Amino acid sequence: MDRYIVPQPPQIAVPVLGGGLFPVRRVYCVGRNYAAHAREMGGNPEREPPFFFTKPADALVTGGADTPYPPATENLHHEVELVLAIGTGGADITPAAAPGHVFGYAAGLDLTRRDLQERAKAARQPWDMAKGFDASGPIGTIAPATVIGHKMAGRIGLEVNGQLRQSGDLRDMIWPVPEIIAALSRLVRLAPGDLVFTGTPDGVGPLRRGDVLRGAVDGVGFVETRIGL
Ligand code: MN
């Protein structure tokens, strides 16, 4: 007999290059990890270090599926990001040991209800409803580090309807990947199945219903989705 008194939620999973599924436990995100983006958001990267927030695991959109235009916003923004997939957990991980905890990498989109975020900032309220709404995290196939190596540099970009909107380089991260893992693992114990969206370069902007998005990280892969009508 089933002990669960409502239907058990499904295990969220992301397809892996070469086959198999990466089961998702938690989704962490880094805020303001590229200086030019921090400045376009009105911040000062010299004074304010990057920081973390989260999305629910079931906010991910996989397999190139359409992303519905979310409710309660008139300013949905794109943020293309490199995503880390944690394969080996731990706490207090050193930067030198960090690559050994990464299973692989993917391209992802940290979709943001920018109007709700601006209101939350002004009211000193949390960002959850600006960042963690349903279908706020489209993600591409995860490429294993055993296949592609570890990604410290390379072009990251986003095209909307074939036009370039964001273009940056992973080497411009304020916290490179090993520093992200070190900083996050001092705050929470990481575990297999965790994903980390590592922040967006500058050029974020609004999306419209029907827009077709293609994010790319050189040597990692793509994330593709269409915003619903
Ligand atoms: Mn972001």
PDB file of C-alpha atoms and ligand atoms in Angstrom:
ATOM      1  CA  MET A   1       0.000   0.000   0.000  1.00  0.00           C
ATOM      2  CA  ASP A   2       1.188   3.483  -0.875  1.00  0.00           C
ATOM      3  CA  ARG A   3       2.202   5.538   2.191  1.00  0.00           C
ATOM      4  CA  TYR A   4       2.026   8.872   0.317  1.00  0.00           C
ATOM      5  CA  ILE A   5      -1.290  10.618   0.821  1.00  0.00           C
ATOM      6  CA  VAL A   6      -1.069  12.685  -2.380  1.00  0.00           C
ATOM      7  CA  PRO A   7       0.566  11.645  -5.681  1.00  0.00           C
ATOM      8  CA  GLN A   8       4.354  11.474  -5.282  1.00  0.00           C
ATOM      9  CA  PRO A   9       6.103  14.306  -7.194  1.00  0.00           C
ATOM     10  CA  PRO A  10       8.146  13.065 -10.156  1.00  0.00           C
ATOM     11  CA  GLN A  11      11.955  13.000 -10.035  1.00  0.00           C
ATOM     12  CA  ILE A  12      13.189  15.911 -12.133  1.00  0.00           C
ATOM     13  CA  ALA A  13      16.024  14.894 -14.465  1.00  0.00           C
ATOM     14  CA  VAL A  14      18.153  16.414 -17.242  1.00  0.00           C
ATOM     15  CA  PRO A  15      19.336  14.402 -20.280  1.00  0.00           C
ATOM     16  CA  VAL A  16      23.077  13.708 -20.465  1.00  0.00           C
ATOM     17  CA  LEU A  17      25.127  13.784 -23.672  1.00  0.00           C
ATOM     18  CA  GLY A  18      25.775  10.184 -24.668  1.00  0.00           C
ATOM     19  CA  GLY A  19      22.748   8.857 -22.790  1.00  0.00           C
ATOM     20  CA  GLY A  20      21.242   8.629 -19.341  1.00  0.00           C
ATOM     21  CA  LEU A  21      19.597  11.156 -17.058  1.00  0.00           C
ATOM     22  CA  PHE A  22      21.026  13.444 -14.350  1.00  0.00           C
ATOM     23  CA  PRO A  23      18.570  13.382 -11.410  1.00  0.00           C
ATOM     24  CA  VAL A  24      18.118  16.884  -9.976  1.00  0.00           C
ATOM     25  CA  ARG A  25      18.150  17.557  -6.233  1.00  0.00           C
ATOM     26  CA  ARG A  26      18.577  21.338  -5.866  1.00  0.00           C
ATOM     27  CA  VAL A  27      19.118  24.293  -8.209  1.00  0.00           C
ATOM     28  CA  TYR A  28      21.409  27.079  -7.009  1.00  0.00           C
ATOM     29  CA  CYS A  29      22.111  30.297  -8.924  1.00  0.00           C
ATOM     30  CA  VAL A  30      24.856  32.923  -8.656  1.00  0.00           C
ATOM     31  CA  GLY A  31      23.854  36.579  -8.837  1.00  0.00           C
ATOM     32  CA  ARG A  32      26.032  39.246 -10.452  1.00  0.00           C
ATOM     33  CA  ASN A  33      29.009  37.080 -11.379  1.00  0.00           C
ATOM     34  CA  TYR A  34      30.053  39.192 -14.400  1.00  0.00           C
ATOM     35  CA  ALA A  35      31.110  42.787 -13.712  1.00  0.00           C
ATOM     36  CA  ALA A  36      29.440  44.245 -16.821  1.00  0.00           C
ATOM     37  CA  HIS A  37      26.104  42.637 -15.883  1.00  0.00           C
ATOM     38  CA  ALA A  38      26.416  43.779 -12.256  1.00  0.00           C
ATOM     39  CA  ARG A  39      26.842  47.339 -13.551  1.00  0.00           C
ATOM     40  CA  GLU A  40      23.874  47.087 -15.966  1.00  0.00           C
ATOM     41  CA  MET A  41      21.754  46.035 -12.956  1.00  0.00           C
ATOM     42  CA  GLY A  42      22.856  49.153 -11.076  1.00  0.00           C
ATOM     43  CA  GLY A  43      25.358  47.368  -8.835  1.00  0.00           C
ATOM     44  CA  ASN A  44      29.020  48.014  -8.100  1.00  0.00           C
ATOM     45  CA  PRO A  45      31.075  44.829  -8.640  1.00  0.00           C
ATOM     46  CA  GLU A  46      34.018  46.382  -6.775  1.00  0.00           C
ATOM     47  CA  ARG A  47      31.993  46.629  -3.575  1.00  0.00           C
ATOM     48  CA  GLU A  48      29.389  43.840  -3.779  1.00  0.00           C
ATOM     49  CA  PRO A  49      30.615  40.279  -4.280  1.00  0.00           C
ATOM     50  CA  PRO A  50      28.425  37.701  -6.084  1.00  0.00           C
ATOM     51  CA  PHE A  51      25.812  35.858  -3.992  1.00  0.00           C
ATOM     52  CA  PHE A  52      23.450  32.877  -4.207  1.00  0.00           C
ATOM     53  CA  PHE A  53      19.737  32.311  -4.668  1.00  0.00           C
ATOM     54  CA  THR A  54      17.732  29.232  -5.684  1.00  0.00           C
ATOM     55  CA  LYS A  55      15.077  27.920  -8.026  1.00  0.00           C
ATOM     56  CA  PRO A  56      12.883  24.863  -7.422  1.00  0.00           C
ATOM     57  CA  ALA A  57      14.117  21.737  -9.241  1.00  0.00           C
ATOM     58  CA  ASP A  58      10.801  21.453 -11.061  1.00  0.00           C
ATOM     59  CA  ALA A  59      11.272  24.929 -12.579  1.00  0.00           C
ATOM     60  CA  LEU A  60      13.632  23.334 -15.122  1.00  0.00           C
ATOM     61  CA  VAL A  61      12.509  23.000 -18.748  1.00  0.00           C
ATOM     62  CA  THR A  62      14.305  20.207 -20.614  1.00  0.00           C
ATOM     63  CA  GLY A  63      14.523  18.681 -24.063  1.00  0.00           C
ATOM     64  CA  GLY A  64      13.958  21.942 -25.944  1.00  0.00           C
ATOM     65  CA  ALA A  65      10.332  22.106 -24.819  1.00  0.00           C
ATOM     66  CA  ASP A  66       8.422  25.380 -25.099  1.00  0.00           C
ATOM     67  CA  THR A  67       8.518  27.710 -22.077  1.00  0.00           C
ATOM     68  CA  PRO A  68       5.133  29.230 -21.240  1.00  0.00           C
ATOM     69  CA  TYR A  69       5.106  33.014 -20.814  1.00  0.00           C
ATOM     70  CA  PRO A  70       4.736  33.283 -17.032  1.00  0.00           C
ATOM     71  CA  PRO A  71       1.880  35.037 -15.245  1.00  0.00           C
ATOM     72  CA  ALA A  72       2.229  38.208 -13.163  1.00  0.00           C
ATOM     73  CA  THR A  73       4.889  39.934 -15.279  1.00  0.00           C
ATOM     74  CA  GLU A  74       5.171  42.373 -18.145  1.00  0.00           C
ATOM     75  CA  ASN A  75       8.969  42.237 -18.212  1.00  0.00           C
ATOM     76  CA  LEU A  76      10.277  38.681 -18.610  1.00  0.00           C
ATOM     77  CA  HIS A  77      14.084  38.797 -19.066  1.00  0.00           C
ATOM     78  CA  HIS A  78      16.610  36.326 -20.507  1.00  0.00           C
ATOM     79  CA  GLU A  79      19.896  35.482 -18.756  1.00  0.00           C
ATOM     80  CA  VAL A  80      22.081  32.877 -20.487  1.00  0.00           C
ATOM     81  CA  GLU A  81      24.364  30.976 -18.103  1.00  0.00           C
ATOM     82  CA  LEU A  82      26.828  28.119 -17.802  1.00  0.00           C
ATOM     83  CA  VAL A  83      25.331  25.470 -15.490  1.00  0.00           C
ATOM     84  CA  LEU A  84      27.407  23.098 -13.334  1.00  0.00           C
ATOM     85  CA  ALA A  85      26.153  19.625 -12.500  1.00  0.00           C
ATOM     86  CA  ILE A  86      27.513  18.307  -9.208  1.00  0.00           C
ATOM     87  CA  GLY A  87      28.440  14.628  -9.291  1.00  0.00           C
ATOM     88  CA  THR A  88      30.207  14.276  -5.942  1.00  0.00           C
ATOM     89  CA  GLY A  89      28.956  16.062  -2.841  1.00  0.00           C
ATOM     90  CA  GLY A  90      30.756  17.722  -0.008  1.00  0.00           C
ATOM     91  CA  ALA A  91      31.149  20.710   2.307  1.00  0.00           C
ATOM     92  CA  ASP A  92      34.070  23.144   2.637  1.00  0.00           C
ATOM     93  CA  ILE A  93      35.413  22.131  -0.779  1.00  0.00           C
ATOM     94  CA  THR A  94      38.654  23.894  -1.720  1.00  0.00           C
ATOM     95  CA  PRO A  95      38.988  25.555  -5.135  1.00  0.00           C
ATOM     96  CA  ALA A  96      41.723  23.053  -6.012  1.00  0.00           C
ATOM     97  CA  ALA A  97      39.415  20.109  -5.245  1.00  0.00           C
ATOM     98  CA  ALA A  98      36.325  21.676  -6.870  1.00  0.00           C
ATOM     99  CA  PRO A  99      36.699  20.252 -10.407  1.00  0.00           C
ATOM    100  CA  GLY A 100      36.596  16.743  -8.955  1.00  0.00           C
ATOM    101  CA  HIS A 101      33.055  17.428  -7.696  1.00  0.00           C
ATOM    102  CA  VAL A 102      31.697  18.449 -11.134  1.00  0.00           C
ATOM    103  CA  PHE A 103      29.995  15.768 -13.212  1.00  0.00           C
ATOM    104  CA  GLY A 104      29.439  18.026 -16.197  1.00  0.00           C
ATOM    105  CA  TYR A 105      28.253  21.281 -17.710  1.00  0.00           C
ATOM    106  CA  ALA A 106      25.236  22.601 -19.608  1.00  0.00           C
ATOM    107  CA  ALA A 107      23.899  25.823 -21.064  1.00  0.00           C
ATOM    108  CA  GLY A 108      20.885  27.223 -19.225  1.00  0.00           C
ATOM    109  CA  LEU A 109      18.565  30.211 -19.003  1.00  0.00           C
ATOM    110  CA  ASP A 110      17.854  31.980 -15.695  1.00  0.00           C
ATOM    111  CA  LEU A 111      14.534  33.506 -16.770  1.00  0.00           C
ATOM    112  CA  THR A 112      13.606  36.430 -14.559  1.00  0.00           C
ATOM    113  CA  ARG A 113      10.419  38.427 -13.923  1.00  0.00           C
ATOM    114  CA  ARG A 114      12.436  41.660 -13.863  1.00  0.00           C
ATOM    115  CA  ASP A 115       9.512  43.834 -12.788  1.00  0.00           C
ATOM    116  CA  LEU A 116       8.861  41.636  -9.741  1.00  0.00           C
ATOM    117  CA  GLN A 117      12.599  41.610  -8.977  1.00  0.00           C
ATOM    118  CA  GLU A 118      12.792  45.406  -9.098  1.00  0.00           C
ATOM    119  CA  ARG A 119       9.792  45.646  -6.775  1.00  0.00           C
ATOM    120  CA  ALA A 120      11.334  43.092  -4.401  1.00  0.00           C
ATOM    121  CA  LYS A 121      14.635  44.985  -4.328  1.00  0.00           C
ATOM    122  CA  ALA A 122      12.856  48.272  -3.594  1.00  0.00           C
ATOM    123  CA  ALA A 123      10.799  46.693  -0.800  1.00  0.00           C
ATOM    124  CA  ARG A 124      13.771  44.675   0.574  1.00  0.00           C
ATOM    125  CA  GLN A 125      11.820  41.500  -0.055  1.00  0.00           C
ATOM    126  CA  PRO A 126      13.146  38.112  -1.277  1.00  0.00           C
ATOM    127  CA  TRP A 127      13.567  37.283  -4.984  1.00  0.00           C
ATOM    128  CA  ASP A 128      11.838  33.888  -4.983  1.00  0.00           C
ATOM    129  CA  MET A 129       8.816  34.932  -7.015  1.00  0.00           C
ATOM    130  CA  ALA A 130      11.021  36.876  -9.473  1.00  0.00           C
ATOM    131  CA  LYS A 131      13.419  33.979 -10.054  1.00  0.00           C
ATOM    132  CA  GLY A 132      11.781  30.708  -8.998  1.00  0.00           C
ATOM    133  CA  PHE A 133       8.525  30.694 -10.942  1.00  0.00           C
ATOM    134  CA  ASP A 134       7.279  27.717 -12.962  1.00  0.00           C
ATOM    135  CA  ALA A 135       9.392  26.983 -16.067  1.00  0.00           C
ATOM    136  CA  SER A 136      11.975  29.639 -15.104  1.00  0.00           C
ATOM    137  CA  GLY A 137      14.969  27.400 -15.870  1.00  0.00           C
ATOM    138  CA  PRO A 138      15.299  26.017 -19.410  1.00  0.00           C
ATOM    139  CA  ILE A 139      18.426  23.845 -19.600  1.00  0.00           C
ATOM    140  CA  GLY A 140      20.194  21.949 -22.375  1.00  0.00           C
ATOM    141  CA  THR A 141      21.842  18.550 -22.364  1.00  0.00           C
ATOM    142  CA  ILE A 142      24.523  18.046 -19.688  1.00  0.00           C
ATOM    143  CA  ALA A 143      27.947  17.277 -21.214  1.00  0.00           C
ATOM    144  CA  PRO A 144      30.136  15.136 -18.917  1.00  0.00           C
ATOM    145  CA  ALA A 145      33.466  16.667 -17.903  1.00  0.00           C
ATOM    146  CA  THR A 146      35.057  13.344 -18.831  1.00  0.00           C
ATOM    147  CA  VAL A 147      34.088  14.178 -22.433  1.00  0.00           C
ATOM    148  CA  ILE A 148      34.513  17.980 -22.681  1.00  0.00           C
ATOM    149  CA  GLY A 149      36.955  18.766 -19.872  1.00  0.00           C
ATOM    150  CA  HIS A 150      36.491  21.583 -17.336  1.00  0.00           C
ATOM    151  CA  LYS A 151      35.268  24.937 -18.580  1.00  0.00           C
ATOM    152  CA  MET A 152      37.112  28.022 -17.342  1.00  0.00           C
ATOM    153  CA  ALA A 153      37.029  30.057 -20.573  1.00  0.00           C
ATOM    154  CA  GLY A 154      35.060  30.211 -23.782  1.00  0.00           C
ATOM    155  CA  ARG A 155      32.317  32.200 -25.449  1.00  0.00           C
ATOM    156  CA  ILE A 156      28.827  32.277 -23.922  1.00  0.00           C
ATOM    157  CA  GLY A 157      26.030  33.857 -25.914  1.00  0.00           C
ATOM    158  CA  LEU A 158      22.309  34.062 -26.589  1.00  0.00           C
ATOM    159  CA  GLU A 159      20.391  34.646 -29.795  1.00  0.00           C
ATOM    160  CA  VAL A 160      16.713  35.617 -29.777  1.00  0.00           C
ATOM    161  CA  ASN A 161      14.960  35.043 -33.118  1.00  0.00           C
ATOM    162  CA  GLY A 162      18.420  34.690 -34.696  1.00  0.00           C
ATOM    163  CA  GLN A 163      19.696  38.053 -33.367  1.00  0.00           C
ATOM    164  CA  LEU A 164      22.592  38.191 -30.916  1.00  0.00           C
ATOM    165  CA  ARG A 165      21.450  39.615 -27.553  1.00  0.00           C
ATOM    166  CA  GLN A 166      24.126  38.457 -25.104  1.00  0.00           C
ATOM    167  CA  SER A 167      27.792  37.698 -25.694  1.00  0.00           C
ATOM    168  CA  GLY A 168      30.501  37.158 -23.106  1.00  0.00           C
ATOM    169  CA  ASP A 169      33.322  34.885 -22.054  1.00  0.00           C
ATOM    170  CA  LEU A 170      33.446  32.468 -19.130  1.00  0.00           C
ATOM    171  CA  ARG A 171      36.858  33.909 -18.196  1.00  0.00           C
ATOM    172  CA  ASP A 172      35.090  37.137 -17.167  1.00  0.00           C
ATOM    173  CA  MET A 173      33.351  35.485 -14.208  1.00  0.00           C
ATOM    174  CA  ILE A 174      34.134  37.314 -10.944  1.00  0.00           C
ATOM    175  CA  TRP A 175      33.946  33.941  -9.178  1.00  0.00           C
ATOM    176  CA  PRO A 176      35.312  31.273 -11.564  1.00  0.00           C
ATOM    177  CA  VAL A 177      33.786  27.802 -11.288  1.00  0.00           C
ATOM    178  CA  PRO A 178      36.152  26.531  -8.539  1.00  0.00           C
ATOM    179  CA  GLU A 179      35.475  29.661  -6.432  1.00  0.00           C
ATOM    180  CA  ILE A 180      31.701  29.220  -6.861  1.00  0.00           C
ATOM    181  CA  ILE A 181      31.877  25.648  -5.582  1.00  0.00           C
ATOM    182  CA  ALA A 182      34.149  26.660  -2.704  1.00  0.00           C
ATOM    183  CA  ALA A 183      31.899  29.566  -1.657  1.00  0.00           C
ATOM    184  CA  LEU A 184      28.625  27.605  -1.999  1.00  0.00           C
ATOM    185  CA  SER A 185      29.959  24.561  -0.137  1.00  0.00           C
ATOM    186  CA  ARG A 186      30.849  26.780   2.819  1.00  0.00           C
ATOM    187  CA  LEU A 187      27.139  27.699   3.060  1.00  0.00           C
ATOM    188  CA  VAL A 188      25.447  24.362   2.287  1.00  0.00           C
ATOM    189  CA  ARG A 189      26.570  20.767   1.811  1.00  0.00           C
ATOM    190  CA  LEU A 190      26.514  19.959  -1.888  1.00  0.00           C
ATOM    191  CA  ALA A 191      25.194  16.595  -3.043  1.00  0.00           C
ATOM    192  CA  PRO A 192      25.004  14.622  -6.284  1.00  0.00           C
ATOM    193  CA  GLY A 193      22.122  16.028  -8.323  1.00  0.00           C
ATOM    194  CA  ASP A 194      22.747  19.674  -7.487  1.00  0.00           C
ATOM    195  CA  LEU A 195      22.897  22.194 -10.338  1.00  0.00           C
ATOM    196  CA  VAL A 196      24.494  25.632 -10.156  1.00  0.00           C
ATOM    197  CA  PHE A 197      23.611  28.398 -12.629  1.00  0.00           C
ATOM    198  CA  THR A 198      26.806  30.468 -12.640  1.00  0.00           C
ATOM    199  CA  GLY A 199      25.573  33.957 -13.574  1.00  0.00           C
ATOM    200  CA  THR A 200      24.973  35.856 -16.796  1.00  0.00           C
ATOM    201  CA  PRO A 201      27.074  38.216 -18.903  1.00  0.00           C
ATOM    202  CA  ASP A 202      25.643  41.621 -19.801  1.00  0.00           C
ATOM    203  CA  GLY A 203      23.002  42.238 -22.441  1.00  0.00           C
ATOM    204  CA  VAL A 204      19.976  40.914 -20.528  1.00  0.00           C
ATOM    205  CA  GLY A 205      16.669  42.142 -21.880  1.00  0.00           C
ATOM    206  CA  PRO A 206      12.946  41.538 -22.351  1.00  0.00           C
ATOM    207  CA  LEU A 207      11.287  38.604 -24.123  1.00  0.00           C
ATOM    208  CA  ARG A 208       8.007  38.494 -26.021  1.00  0.00           C
ATOM    209  CA  ARG A 209       5.530  35.703 -26.573  1.00  0.00           C
ATOM    210  CA  GLY A 210       6.697  33.550 -29.493  1.00  0.00           C
ATOM    211  CA  ASP A 211      10.389  34.458 -29.201  1.00  0.00           C
ATOM    212  CA  VAL A 212      12.787  31.630 -30.102  1.00  0.00           C
ATOM    213  CA  LEU A 213      15.862  31.449 -27.839  1.00  0.00           C
ATOM    214  CA  ARG A 214      19.153  29.724 -28.521  1.00  0.00           C
ATOM    215  CA  GLY A 215      21.820  29.981 -25.847  1.00  0.00           C
ATOM    216  CA  ALA A 216      25.262  28.522 -26.433  1.00  0.00           C
ATOM    217  CA  VAL A 217      28.410  27.904 -24.435  1.00  0.00           C
ATOM    218  CA  ASP A 218      31.398  27.028 -26.624  1.00  0.00           C
ATOM    219  CA  GLY A 219      32.554  23.470 -26.057  1.00  0.00           C
ATOM    220  CA  VAL A 220      29.558  22.711 -23.799  1.00  0.00           C
ATOM    221  CA  GLY A 221      26.341  22.847 -25.817  1.00  0.00           C
ATOM    222  CA  PHE A 222      23.082  24.660 -26.366  1.00  0.00           C
ATOM    223  CA  VAL A 223      19.811  25.489 -24.678  1.00  0.00           C
ATOM    224  CA  GLU A 224      16.872  26.076 -26.977  1.00  0.00           C
ATOM    225  CA  THR A 225      13.289  27.015 -26.183  1.00  0.00           C
ATOM    226  CA  ARG A 226      10.382  29.020 -27.568  1.00  0.00           C
ATOM    227  CA  ILE A 227       8.402  31.338 -25.331  1.00  0.00           C
ATOM    228  CA  GLY A 228       4.731  30.331 -25.438  1.00  0.00           C
ATOM    229  CA  LEU A 229       2.059  32.487 -27.058  1.00  0.00           C
TER     230      LEU A 229
HETATM  231 MN    MN B   1      21.179  34.854 -13.398  1.00  0.00          MN
END
